Coordinates of C-alpha atoms in Angstrom, one line a residue:
M252 CA 0.0 0.0 -0.2
L253 CA 2.7 2.2 0.7
G254 CA 6.2 2.6 -0.3
S255 CA 9.5 2.1 1.5
G256 CA 10.7 5.5 1.8
T257 CA 11.7 7.0 5.0
L258 CA 9.2 10.4 6.3
I259 CA 11.5 13.4 6.6
T260 CA 8.5 15.8 6.9
V261 CA 5.1 15.8 8.8
K262 CA 3.2 18.4 9.4
R263 CA -0.1 20.2 9.4
E264 CA -0.7 21.9 6.4
A265 CA -1.8 25.4 5.6
D266 CA -5.1 26.2 4.6
K267 CA -5.6 25.9 0.7
K268 CA -8.8 28.2 0.6
K269 CA -8.0 31.2 -1.3
N270 CA -11.2 33.0 -2.4
A271 CA -14.6 32.1 -0.8
V272 CA -16.1 30.7 -4.2
Y273 CA -14.1 28.1 -4.8
H274 CA -13.7 25.3 -2.0
G275 CA -10.2 24.6 -1.2
P276 CA -9.2 21.8 1.4
R277 CA -7.6 22.1 4.5
F278 CA -4.8 19.0 4.6
D279 CA -4.8 16.9 7.7
V280 CA -1.6 15.8 7.8
Y281 CA 1.1 16.8 5.4
A282 CA 4.2 15.0 4.5
E283 CA 7.2 13.9 2.5
D284 CA 9.5 11.6 2.6
D285 CA 13.2 11.3 1.3
R286 CA 12.8 10.3 -1.8
G287 CA 10.2 13.2 -3.1
T288 CA 6.9 12.0 -2.6
I289 CA 4.8 13.6 -0.3
Y290 CA 1.4 12.7 1.5
D291 CA -2.0 14.0 2.7
L292 CA -3.4 12.1 5.3
E293 CA -6.8 12.5 6.2
M294 CA -9.4 11.1 8.9
Q295 CA -12.8 10.3 8.2
N296 CA -15.4 9.4 10.8
Q297 CA -18.7 9.5 9.2
N298 CA -19.5 7.6 5.8
Q299 CA -21.0 10.5 3.1
H300 CA -20.8 8.8 0.4
D301 CA -18.6 11.2 -1.6
I302 CA -15.1 9.4 -0.3
E303 CA -13.6 9.0 -4.5
K304 CA -15.0 13.1 -4.9
R305 CA -13.0 14.2 -1.8
I306 CA -10.4 12.2 -3.1
A307 CA -9.6 14.2 -6.2
I308 CA -10.1 17.7 -4.5
Y309 CA -7.3 16.7 -2.2
Q310 CA -5.2 15.2 -4.9
A311 CA -5.2 18.2 -7.1
N312 CA -4.4 20.5 -4.3
L313 CA -1.9 18.3 -3.7
E314 CA -0.4 18.2 -6.9
K315 CA 0.1 21.8 -7.3
Q316 CA 3.3 20.9 -5.3
A317 CA 4.4 17.5 -7.3
L318 CA 6.5 19.9 -10.0
Y319 CA 8.4 22.8 -9.7
A320 CA 8.6 25.2 -12.5
G321 CA 10.7 24.9 -15.6
Q322 CA 11.1 20.8 -14.8
S323 CA 9.8 18.7 -17.1
F324 CA 6.5 16.2 -16.8
S325 CA 8.6 12.8 -16.1
E326 CA 10.2 14.8 -13.0
R327 CA 7.1 15.0 -11.5
R328 CA 6.6 14.0 -7.7
Q329 CA 4.5 11.4 -6.8
S330 CA 1.7 12.3 -4.3
V331 CA -0.5 10.3 -2.1
V332 CA -3.7 11.3 -0.6
L333 CA -4.4 8.4 2.3
F334 CA -8.1 8.7 4.0
L335 CA -7.9 6.5 7.2
C336 CA -11.8 5.5 7.4
D337 CA -13.6 4.1 11.1
H338 CA -15.8 2.3 8.7
D339 CA -15.5 0.2 5.8
V340 CA -16.6 2.4 2.8
Y341 CA -17.2 -1.0 0.8
S342 CA -17.7 -3.6 3.0
L343 CA -16.0 -5.8 1.4
N344 CA -14.1 -6.8 4.7
Q345 CA -10.1 -5.1 3.5
S346 CA -7.9 -3.5 5.5
H347 CA -7.7 -0.9 2.1
Y348 CA -8.7 -0.2 -0.8
Q349 CA -6.7 1.3 -4.0
L350 CA -8.2 3.6 -6.7
I351 CA -6.3 2.9 -9.7
T352 CA -6.7 4.7 -13.5
Q353 CA -7.4 2.3 -16.2
L354 CA -7.4 2.3 -19.6
V355 CA -11.1 2.0 -20.9
G356 CA -11.4 -1.7 -22.5
H357 CA -7.4 -2.3 -21.3
P358 CA -8.2 -3.4 -17.6
E359 CA -5.2 -4.6 -17.7
L360 CA -3.5 -1.2 -18.2
L361 CA -2.8 0.7 -15.6
I362 CA -2.2 4.7 -16.0
D363 CA 0.5 5.5 -13.6
N364 CA 0.0 9.5 -13.3
G365 CA 1.8 10.1 -10.5
E366 CA -1.1 9.5 -8.4
T367 CA -1.6 7.0 -5.2
N368 CA -5.1 7.2 -3.7
V369 CA -6.1 4.7 -0.8
I370 CA -8.8 4.7 1.6
V371 CA -8.2 2.2 5.0
N372 CA -10.1 0.4 6.9
L373 CA -9.2 1.4 10.2
K374 CA -11.3 -1.6 11.6
G375 CA -9.5 -4.4 8.7
D376 CA -7.0 -7.2 9.7
A377 CA -4.0 -5.3 10.3
S378 CA -2.2 -8.7 10.7
K379 CA -2.7 -9.4 6.7
Q380 CA -0.8 -6.1 6.2
A381 CA 3.2 -5.3 5.1
A382 CA 4.9 -3.5 8.1
I383 CA 4.5 0.3 8.0
N384 CA 0.8 -0.8 7.3
Q385 CA 0.2 -2.5 10.5
E386 CA 2.1 0.3 12.0
M387 CA -0.2 2.6 11.0
L388 CA -3.3 0.6 11.9
T389 CA -2.0 0.3 14.8
Y390 CA -1.7 4.0 15.8
F391 CA -5.0 5.0 14.3
N392 CA -6.7 2.5 16.3
D393 CA -5.3 2.5 19.7
G394 CA -2.5 5.2 19.9
T395 CA 0.2 2.8 20.1
V396 CA 3.4 3.9 19.0
T397 CA 5.7 1.2 17.1
G398 CA 8.1 2.8 14.7
E399 CA 9.5 5.8 13.0
F400 CA 6.7 6.2 10.9
S401 CA 4.1 6.3 13.8
Y402 CA 6.3 8.2 16.3
A403 CA 6.4 11.1 13.4
L404 CA 2.3 10.6 12.6
D405 CA 2.2 10.8 16.7
Q406 CA 4.1 14.1 17.2
A407 CA 2.2 15.7 14.2
V408 CA -1.0 14.9 16.3
R409 CA 0.4 16.1 19.7
E410 CA 1.3 19.8 17.7
V411 CA -2.4 19.9 16.6
K412 CA -3.7 18.9 20.0
S413 CA -1.6 21.1 21.7
D414 CA -2.6 24.0 20.2
A415 CA -6.1 25.1 20.8
K416 CA -5.8 28.2 18.6
K417 CA -5.3 26.3 15.4
G418 CA -8.1 23.5 16.3
E419 CA -10.5 26.4 16.5
T420 CA -9.9 27.4 13.1
Y421 CA -9.7 24.5 11.1
M422 CA -12.8 24.8 10.1
T423 CA -14.6 28.3 10.0
I424 CA -18.3 27.7 12.2
E425 CA -19.8 28.9 8.8
E426 CA -17.9 26.2 6.5
Y427 CA -18.8 23.7 9.3
A428 CA -22.5 24.7 10.0
A429 CA -22.9 24.4 5.4
R430 CA -21.2 21.3 5.3
Q431 CA -23.5 19.8 8.7
S432 CA -26.4 21.2 6.9
A433 CA -25.8 19.5 3.7
Y434 CA -25.3 16.2 4.8
V435 CA -28.1 15.8 7.0
R436 CA -30.1 17.1 4.2
E437 CA -28.7 14.5 1.9
E438 CA -29.8 12.2 4.6
K439 CA -33.3 13.1 5.0
E440 CA -33.7 12.6 1.3
N441 CA -31.9 9.4 1.4
Q442 CA -34.2 7.9 3.8
T443 CA -37.6 9.2 2.4
I444 CA -36.4 8.3 -1.4
K445 CA -35.4 4.4 1.0
G446 CA -39.3 4.5 2.0
L447 CA -41.0 5.7 -1.1
V448 CA -39.5 2.9 -3.1
K449 CA -40.6 0.4 -0.4
L450 CA -44.2 1.9 -0.7
N451 CA -43.4 0.7 -4.8
L452 CA -43.3 4.2 -6.3
N453 CA -41.3 4.1 -9.6
Q454 CA -38.2 6.3 -10.2
E455 CA -40.7 8.7 -11.8
Q456 CA -43.1 8.9 -9.1
I457 CA -40.2 9.9 -6.3
I458 CA -38.4 12.1 -8.7
E459 CA -41.8 13.9 -9.0
F460 CA -42.3 13.7 -5.5
L461 CA -38.7 15.1 -4.7
V462 CA -39.1 18.3 -6.6
Q463 CA -42.5 19.1 -5.3
N464 CA -41.7 18.3 -1.8
F465 CA -38.2 18.9 -1.4
K466 CA -37.7 22.2 -3.7
L467 CA -35.4 20.3 -5.9
D468 CA -35.3 21.3 -9.8
K469 CA -35.6 17.4 -11.8
Q470 CA -31.6 17.3 -12.3
A471 CA -30.7 17.2 -8.6
A472 CA -33.9 15.0 -7.3
V473 CA -32.4 12.7 -10.1
K474 CA -29.2 12.6 -8.1
A475 CA -30.8 12.4 -5.2
Y476 CA -32.7 9.4 -6.2
E477 CA -29.2 7.9 -7.7
R478 CA -27.2 8.4 -4.3
A479 CA -30.3 6.6 -2.4
M480 CA -30.3 4.0 -4.4
A481 CA -26.5 3.1 -5.1
T482 CA -27.0 2.9 -1.0
V483 CA -29.9 0.0 -1.3

């Protein structure tokens, strides 16, 4: 899952939100190793059914540091986004899932674009993992430091926890409220749609119900329906 480079930098990354219009993530933990690979480690404690899109946004911001001006594209640094989840995102009982890029029609051909995207199931079986992955899973499950990798992570976590001001400004009240409101709304839509399905309403009827009762336009209602049905 992870390479064998030695971490040389582990820190809380600066705010990536540059304007009030487009979303800019804040990295939970930013790290670099001695091979030039750059990492973003994120904690996810709720399944909001959007993790692939979240990964894409974090990767896009991480990639801004993957190539210096004047360098050729072949010199691009490897960038790794690692989401640590306390739930099994795909319910397949695996310790981790790696998202890869394939050539359509030729799944045997993997595209190396310099990205590595991994979702870690912290409730998975660490005994089946390589040593560094066992170390990481152990640390994030019970806080035990067992080597250099987990020690570096522990120092970063302690730094964040000790800085109350940073903790308070990690996400503004407005951003947090907006995100929670959107999550609650989606959950309400999901439950309503599933209830209507049990009442034997068809897709067209459910979409019309959403348009009339949730004040959604048809496109948004279709997306809400597809999102809910994907979790049935």
